[in-house]
Coordinates of C-alpha atoms in Angstrom, one line a residue:
M5 CA 26.2 -17.4 28.1
I6 CA 25.5 -15.3 31.1
N7 CA 27.1 -16.0 34.8
K8 CA 24.1 -14.5 37.1
V9 CA 27.4 -12.8 39.4
F10 CA 28.1 -10.3 37.3
S11 CA 25.3 -7.4 38.1
A12 CA 24.0 -5.0 34.6
K13 CA 25.6 -2.6 35.3
Q14 CA 29.5 -5.0 35.1
L15 CA 27.7 -6.5 32.1
D16 CA 27.5 -3.1 30.3
D17 CA 30.6 -2.3 31.7
K18 CA 31.9 -5.0 29.0
D19 CA 30.6 -4.6 26.6
P20 CA 32.1 -3.4 23.3
L21 CA 29.4 -2.0 21.7
R22 CA 27.6 0.3 24.7
H23 CA 28.7 3.2 22.2
V24 CA 26.6 2.4 19.7
A25 CA 23.3 3.4 21.1
E26 CA 23.9 7.4 21.4
R27 CA 23.7 7.1 17.6
F28 CA 19.9 6.9 17.8
S29 CA 17.9 9.6 19.2
L30 CA 15.4 7.6 22.2
P31 CA 12.8 8.8 23.9
P32 CA 13.5 9.1 28.0
N33 CA 11.8 6.2 30.1
T34 CA 11.6 3.6 27.9
V35 CA 13.3 0.3 27.1
Y36 CA 12.6 -0.4 23.5
L37 CA 12.2 -4.6 22.7
D38 CA 10.2 -3.9 19.1
G39 CA 13.3 -3.0 16.7
N40 CA 12.7 -6.3 15.3
S41 CA 9.2 -4.5 14.4
L42 CA 10.4 -0.6 13.5
G43 CA 13.6 -0.2 14.6
P44 CA 14.0 3.7 16.0
L45 CA 15.1 6.5 14.7
P46 CA 18.8 7.2 14.2
K47 CA 20.2 10.6 15.0
A48 CA 22.1 10.9 11.4
A49 CA 18.4 9.6 9.8
Q50 CA 16.6 12.6 11.3
T51 CA 19.7 14.7 10.3
R52 CA 19.9 13.3 6.5
A53 CA 15.7 14.1 6.4
Q54 CA 16.5 17.7 7.3
E55 CA 19.3 18.4 5.0
V56 CA 17.1 16.2 2.2
V57 CA 13.7 18.5 2.2
N58 CA 15.2 21.9 3.6
N59 CA 18.4 22.0 0.8
Q60 CA 18.1 19.3 -1.5
W61 CA 14.2 19.3 -2.7
G62 CA 13.8 22.9 -1.3
T63 CA 16.7 24.9 -2.9
D64 CA 17.9 22.6 -5.5
L65 CA 14.8 21.1 -6.7
I66 CA 14.8 18.8 -9.7
K67 CA 18.6 19.8 -9.9
S68 CA 18.8 17.5 -7.1
W69 CA 18.6 14.0 -9.6
N70 CA 22.0 15.2 -10.8
C71 CA 23.3 17.3 -8.0
H72 CA 23.2 15.0 -5.4
D73 CA 22.8 11.7 -7.0
W74 CA 19.3 11.2 -6.0
I75 CA 19.7 8.6 -9.5
N76 CA 22.2 6.6 -8.2
L77 CA 20.4 6.4 -4.2
P78 CA 18.8 2.2 -5.1
Q79 CA 21.7 1.1 -6.2
K80 CA 24.0 3.2 -3.2
V81 CA 21.8 1.7 -0.6
G82 CA 21.4 -1.6 -1.9
D83 CA 24.8 -2.4 -2.0
K84 CA 25.8 -0.8 1.9
T85 CA 22.8 -2.5 2.5
G86 CA 24.0 -5.9 0.5
A87 CA 27.2 -5.1 3.4
L88 CA 25.1 -5.8 6.1
I89 CA 24.0 -9.5 4.5
G90 CA 27.0 -10.9 2.9
A91 CA 26.7 -10.3 -1.0
G92 CA 28.9 -8.5 -3.0
K93 CA 28.4 -5.7 -5.3
G94 CA 26.1 -5.4 -8.1
Q95 CA 23.6 -7.8 -6.3
V96 CA 21.3 -6.1 -4.3
V97 CA 18.7 -2.6 -4.9
C98 CA 16.8 -1.2 -2.8
C99 CA 13.2 -0.2 -3.7
D100 CA 9.6 -1.2 -3.6
S101 CA 8.1 -3.5 -0.7
I102 CA 8.7 -7.0 0.3
S103 CA 5.8 -7.8 -1.2
I104 CA 6.4 -5.7 -4.4
N105 CA 9.9 -7.6 -4.4
L106 CA 8.4 -11.0 -3.9
F107 CA 6.1 -11.1 -7.1
K108 CA 9.2 -10.3 -9.2
V109 CA 11.3 -12.2 -8.4
L110 CA 8.6 -15.0 -7.7
S111 CA 8.1 -14.7 -11.6
A112 CA 11.2 -14.4 -12.6
A113 CA 12.2 -17.6 -10.8
L114 CA 9.1 -19.4 -12.9
K115 CA 9.8 -18.4 -15.4
M116 CA 13.8 -20.0 -14.7
R117 CA 12.3 -23.1 -14.1
P118 CA 9.3 -23.8 -16.8
E119 CA 8.8 -27.0 -16.8
R120 CA 8.4 -26.9 -13.2
K121 CA 4.8 -25.5 -11.5
V122 CA 5.1 -25.8 -7.8
I123 CA 6.1 -22.7 -5.5
A124 CA 6.5 -24.4 -2.0
T125 CA 6.9 -22.6 1.4
T126 CA 5.7 -22.7 5.0
R127 CA 2.6 -22.3 6.7
D128 CA 3.5 -19.9 9.1
N129 CA 5.5 -17.8 7.0
F130 CA 5.1 -14.3 7.2
P131 CA 1.5 -13.9 5.4
T132 CA 2.1 -11.9 3.0
D133 CA 4.9 -14.1 1.8
I134 CA 2.0 -16.6 1.6
Y135 CA -0.6 -13.8 0.1
M136 CA 1.7 -13.1 -2.8
V137 CA 1.8 -16.2 -4.2
Q138 CA -1.8 -17.0 -3.9
G139 CA -2.2 -13.8 -5.8
L140 CA 0.7 -14.5 -8.6
L141 CA -0.7 -17.7 -8.8
S142 CA -4.3 -17.0 -9.7
L143 CA -2.9 -14.9 -12.7
L144 CA -1.2 -18.5 -14.4
G145 CA -3.1 -20.5 -14.0
D146 CA -4.5 -24.8 -12.3
E147 CA -0.8 -26.1 -13.4
Y148 CA 0.4 -24.3 -10.6
S149 CA 0.2 -25.0 -7.0
I150 CA 1.8 -23.4 -2.8
R151 CA 3.2 -26.4 -1.4
Y152 CA 3.0 -26.0 2.9
I153 CA 5.4 -28.4 4.0
D154 CA 7.1 -28.6 7.8
E155 CA 9.5 -25.9 8.9
A156 CA 12.1 -28.4 11.8
D157 CA 12.6 -30.3 8.5
I158 CA 12.4 -28.7 5.4
E159 CA 15.5 -30.9 3.4
S160 CA 13.9 -34.1 3.5
Q161 CA 10.6 -32.8 2.2
L162 CA 12.0 -31.0 -1.5
T163 CA 11.0 -32.7 -4.3
D164 CA 12.5 -32.5 -8.3
D165 CA 8.5 -30.8 -9.2
I166 CA 9.7 -27.5 -6.8
A167 CA 10.4 -24.9 -9.0
V168 CA 11.1 -21.9 -6.1
L169 CA 11.4 -22.9 -2.6
M170 CA 10.2 -19.9 -0.7
L171 CA 11.5 -19.6 2.8
T172 CA 12.0 -16.7 6.1
Q173 CA 15.0 -17.6 7.6
V174 CA 13.4 -16.4 11.5
N175 CA 10.5 -17.3 11.9
F176 CA 8.6 -14.0 12.5
R177 CA 6.2 -15.3 15.4
S178 CA 8.6 -18.1 17.1
G179 CA 11.9 -16.7 16.6
F180 CA 12.7 -20.3 14.6
K181 CA 16.2 -19.5 12.7
Q182 CA 16.7 -22.2 8.7
N183 CA 20.1 -22.5 8.7
M184 CA 20.5 -21.2 5.5
E185 CA 23.7 -22.9 4.2
A186 CA 22.1 -26.5 4.4
V187 CA 18.7 -26.3 3.0
T188 CA 20.1 -23.9 -0.3
R189 CA 22.6 -26.9 -0.3
Q190 CA 19.9 -29.2 -0.2
A191 CA 17.8 -27.3 -3.3
H192 CA 20.2 -27.1 -5.7
T193 CA 20.8 -31.1 -5.3
M194 CA 17.9 -31.1 -6.8
G195 CA 17.5 -28.1 -8.9
I196 CA 15.6 -26.0 -6.9
L197 CA 15.7 -22.0 -6.8
T198 CA 16.1 -20.6 -3.4
L199 CA 14.3 -17.3 -1.9
W200 CA 14.9 -16.4 0.7
D201 CA 12.9 -13.8 3.2
L202 CA 15.5 -11.8 5.3
A203 CA 13.2 -9.8 7.2
H204 CA 14.6 -10.5 10.5
S205 CA 17.3 -11.2 9.7
A206 CA 19.2 -8.7 8.3
G207 CA 21.3 -6.0 10.6
A208 CA 20.2 -8.7 13.5
F209 CA 23.3 -11.7 12.7
V210 CA 25.9 -12.6 10.5
V211 CA 24.2 -13.6 6.8
D212 CA 26.4 -15.2 4.3
L213 CA 24.2 -15.0 0.9
D214 CA 27.3 -15.1 -1.6
E215 CA 28.6 -18.2 0.8
C216 CA 25.4 -19.8 0.6
Q217 CA 25.1 -20.2 -3.2
V218 CA 21.4 -18.2 -2.3
D219 CA 19.6 -17.5 -5.8
F220 CA 17.5 -15.1 -4.7
A221 CA 16.7 -12.2 -1.5
V222 CA 14.4 -10.3 -0.2
G223 CA 14.1 -8.0 3.3
C224 CA 13.1 -4.6 5.0
T225 CA 15.0 -2.5 6.3
Y226 CA 12.9 -0.8 8.7
K227 CA 13.9 -2.8 11.5
Y228 CA 16.6 -4.4 12.3
L229 CA 18.0 -1.3 9.8
N230 CA 16.1 0.8 11.6
G231 CA 15.5 3.2 8.3
G232 CA 11.9 4.4 9.6
P233 CA 8.8 3.0 8.4
G234 CA 7.4 2.3 5.7
A235 CA 11.7 2.5 4.2
P236 CA 12.2 0.9 0.8
A237 CA 13.1 -2.8 0.7
F238 CA 15.3 -5.0 -0.9
V239 CA 16.6 -7.0 -3.3
Y240 CA 19.1 -9.6 -3.8
V241 CA 19.7 -11.2 -7.0
A242 CA 22.8 -13.4 -7.0
Q243 CA 24.8 -12.9 -9.9
R244 CA 25.3 -16.0 -11.6
H245 CA 21.7 -15.4 -12.5
Q246 CA 21.6 -11.7 -13.7
E247 CA 21.7 -12.4 -17.4
E248 CA 18.3 -14.6 -17.3
Y249 CA 16.7 -13.0 -14.4
R250 CA 13.3 -11.4 -16.2
Q251 CA 10.7 -9.6 -13.9
P252 CA 7.6 -9.0 -15.4
L253 CA 7.0 -5.1 -13.9
S254 CA 8.9 -4.2 -16.5
G255 CA 8.7 0.3 -15.0
W256 CA 11.0 2.6 -16.8
M257 CA 13.9 2.9 -14.3
G258 CA 14.4 -1.0 -15.0
H259 CA 15.4 0.2 -19.0
K260 CA 18.2 -0.7 -20.4
S261 CA 17.9 3.5 -21.2
P262 CA 15.4 5.0 -19.2
F263 CA 15.9 8.4 -20.6
A264 CA 15.7 7.6 -23.8
F265 CA 12.0 7.4 -23.5
T266 CA 11.8 4.8 -26.2
P267 CA 7.8 3.1 -26.6
D268 CA 9.5 -0.5 -26.3
Y269 CA 11.1 -1.8 -23.2
E270 CA 14.7 -3.4 -22.6
A271 CA 15.4 -4.9 -19.8
Q272 CA 18.4 -4.2 -17.8
N273 CA 20.5 -7.2 -16.7
S274 CA 21.1 -6.9 -13.4
V275 CA 20.0 -6.5 -10.4
N276 CA 18.5 -3.1 -11.5
Q277 CA 16.1 -4.5 -13.2
N278 CA 14.2 -5.0 -10.1
L279 CA 13.2 -1.2 -10.5
C280 CA 10.1 -0.2 -11.7
G281 CA 8.1 4.0 -10.4
T282 CA 10.3 6.8 -9.3
P283 CA 12.5 5.5 -6.2
A284 CA 11.3 6.7 -3.0
I285 CA 14.0 9.7 -2.5
L286 CA 13.3 11.5 1.0
S287 CA 13.0 7.5 2.2
M288 CA 15.4 6.3 0.6
S289 CA 17.7 9.0 1.6
V290 CA 17.0 8.7 5.5
L291 CA 17.2 5.1 5.0
D292 CA 21.6 5.7 3.1
A293 CA 22.3 8.1 6.0
A294 CA 20.8 5.0 8.8
L295 CA 23.0 3.1 7.8
S296 CA 25.7 4.6 9.0
V297 CA 25.1 2.9 12.6
F298 CA 26.3 -0.2 11.6
E299 CA 29.8 1.8 11.1
G300 CA 32.9 0.6 13.0
V301 CA 30.5 -2.6 14.3
T302 CA 30.5 -6.0 12.8
L303 CA 27.4 -8.5 12.3
K304 CA 29.5 -11.5 15.1
A305 CA 29.7 -8.5 17.3
I306 CA 26.2 -8.0 16.8
D307 CA 25.3 -11.3 17.3
E308 CA 27.4 -12.1 20.3
K309 CA 25.6 -9.3 22.2
S310 CA 22.3 -10.8 21.0
K311 CA 22.6 -14.4 22.6
K312 CA 24.0 -13.0 25.7
L313 CA 20.8 -9.8 25.8
Q314 CA 18.3 -12.8 25.3
A315 CA 20.8 -15.3 27.7
F316 CA 20.0 -12.6 30.2
F317 CA 16.4 -12.2 30.0
A318 CA 16.4 -15.9 30.4
A319 CA 18.1 -16.0 33.6
E320 CA 16.6 -12.7 35.3
G321 CA 12.9 -14.0 34.2
K322 CA 13.6 -17.4 36.0
R323 CA 14.6 -15.7 39.2
A324 CA 11.7 -13.1 39.3
G325 CA 9.5 -16.6 39.3
L326 CA 8.0 -15.6 35.3
C327 CA 7.9 -19.4 34.1
D328 CA 5.1 -19.9 36.3
Y329 CA 3.0 -17.4 34.2
M330 CA 4.5 -17.3 30.8
E331 CA 6.1 -20.4 28.8
I332 CA 9.1 -19.6 26.5
V333 CA 7.9 -21.2 23.3
S334 CA 11.5 -20.0 21.3
P335 CA 13.6 -22.9 20.0
A336 CA 16.7 -22.8 22.7
I337 CA 19.3 -20.0 22.0
E338 CA 21.5 -21.7 18.7
N339 CA 18.1 -22.6 16.8
R340 CA 16.6 -18.9 16.8
G341 CA 17.2 -14.8 14.9
S342 CA 17.0 -12.1 17.4
Q343 CA 13.7 -12.9 19.8
L344 CA 12.2 -14.3 22.1
A345 CA 8.5 -15.5 21.6
L346 CA 6.5 -15.9 25.1
S347 CA 2.7 -17.5 25.2
H348 CA 0.1 -16.9 27.7
S349 CA -3.3 -16.4 27.1
D350 CA -3.9 -13.3 27.9
A351 CA -0.2 -12.1 25.8
Y352 CA -2.3 -8.7 24.0
A353 CA -3.2 -7.1 27.4
I354 CA 0.0 -8.2 29.2
C355 CA 2.2 -6.5 25.3
Q356 CA 0.0 -3.6 26.6
A357 CA 0.6 -3.2 29.9
W358 CA 3.8 -3.8 30.1
I359 CA 4.0 -0.4 27.4
A360 CA 2.5 1.0 29.7
E361 CA 5.0 0.6 32.2
G362 CA 7.4 2.2 29.2
V363 CA 8.8 -0.9 28.3
I364 CA 7.6 -1.9 24.3
A365 CA 7.4 -5.3 23.3
D366 CA 4.8 -6.4 20.4
F367 CA 2.4 -9.2 20.7
R368 CA 1.2 -11.3 16.9
A369 CA -1.5 -13.7 17.5
P370 CA -3.1 -15.9 18.9
N371 CA -1.0 -15.6 22.0
I372 CA 2.5 -14.3 21.2
L373 CA 4.5 -11.9 23.6
R374 CA 7.4 -11.0 20.8
I375 CA 10.3 -9.6 22.1
G376 CA 13.2 -8.3 20.4
F377 CA 17.2 -7.8 20.7
A378 CA 18.3 -5.3 19.0
P379 CA 22.1 -5.3 20.5
L380 CA 22.9 -1.8 19.1
Y381 CA 21.3 0.0 21.6
L382 CA 19.8 -2.0 24.0
S383 CA 21.7 -2.9 27.6
F384 CA 21.9 -5.0 30.0
A385 CA 19.7 -2.7 32.4
D386 CA 17.6 -2.6 30.4
I387 CA 17.2 -5.9 30.2
E388 CA 16.7 -6.1 33.6
L389 CA 14.2 -2.9 34.1
A390 CA 11.8 -4.9 31.3
V391 CA 11.7 -8.2 33.2
H392 CA 11.6 -6.7 36.8
K393 CA 8.0 -5.0 34.7
L394 CA 6.8 -7.9 34.0
A395 CA 7.4 -9.9 36.9
E396 CA 5.7 -7.0 38.8
I397 CA 3.1 -6.8 36.3
M398 CA 2.1 -10.5 35.8
Q399 CA 2.8 -11.4 40.2
N400 CA -0.7 -8.2 39.9
K401 CA -2.6 -9.1 37.1
T402 CA -2.4 -5.6 36.2
Y403 CA -3.0 -7.2 32.8
E404 CA -6.5 -8.0 33.4
N405 CA -7.5 -4.0 33.0
E406 CA -10.4 -3.6 30.8
V407 CA -8.3 -0.7 29.3
F408 CA -5.4 -3.6 28.5
Q409 CA -7.9 -5.7 27.5
R410 CA -9.3 -3.5 24.6
K411 CA -7.6 -4.4 21.2
Q412 CA -5.8 -1.4 19.8
H413 CA -6.2 -1.9 15.3
V414 CA -3.1 -2.2 15.3
T415 CA -1.5 -5.2 17.4

């Protein structure tokens, strides 16, 4: 993928996405390798935040629901997000969090398969996804259950008593990437509905929900989509299911006529049924602006650069002797998302020492140093510097300093 005869500067000079970094407000003297946890601040989002607070809310007050079209932001931002995950218009809406949206979709999907009582997932799925299943099952009773299957061989473990297969496309720890098309196809041959979590997929590489015939999907917008901390999540409901789809959190914004204020709930026969309470306009509007960083950029180009950045990191790491200290526990580059996982018993302290050197990555229990590759703002020079700093930390055992060993509340 990367021939070492090319220097970081030569690779950056040839990079077709090098200009996109100018769309972000990045702190100086920092290499940011944690965009798979929280994307950095787009300049357009910063400008929009000031506009919404000072002019829309500050000056136009409640008129802004109409004159600034606040009321349609969940659908507008949903369609923008849909374009980045291979979903046609009218199938994605932005609202709430992944966790809440999972509860909605799982509940609706079980109603669509009333004769089946099993939700299947992987044990190493992101914990909150599993927690939401467990919470839902506590309401439904003992006849329903969760079944754990091996993420390395999903298709062979599917059975015709499964109602919903809930998978995260990219494993949050290792970066292992599921074959969405193949798994979905096999699930459908057995009458199983598919629900994909795209937390580490959306904005990182090409996703084709419509083409893969996915039934449902959820995802967050604060990672590779750079929507900001706590930015609204999204829900995808395939057009073919929207007439039958019924989720139980029947809030007024999901009503067919929310401003008629009738006492009985009538659901919209669209993805908009997932709306519950009043949308979080400040964060929704900031997200709307943040998505502008993808204008004129293809997901294919993003994926290609991501793979080159990862390969460059691996090549530089090998040259610097990192393999003497740490082990790569991610699968081969063609089978992982836009991240890399390194294992070490002191991974947390190593991460803190790296941050102190101006390279921000993150730690995932029990022993993973996780590196995110977000091609819109990362350069090959960034990667070269990051590897150099990490090699120094490992060679000098800087991470053994007590200050780096002390765990903070958010790890």
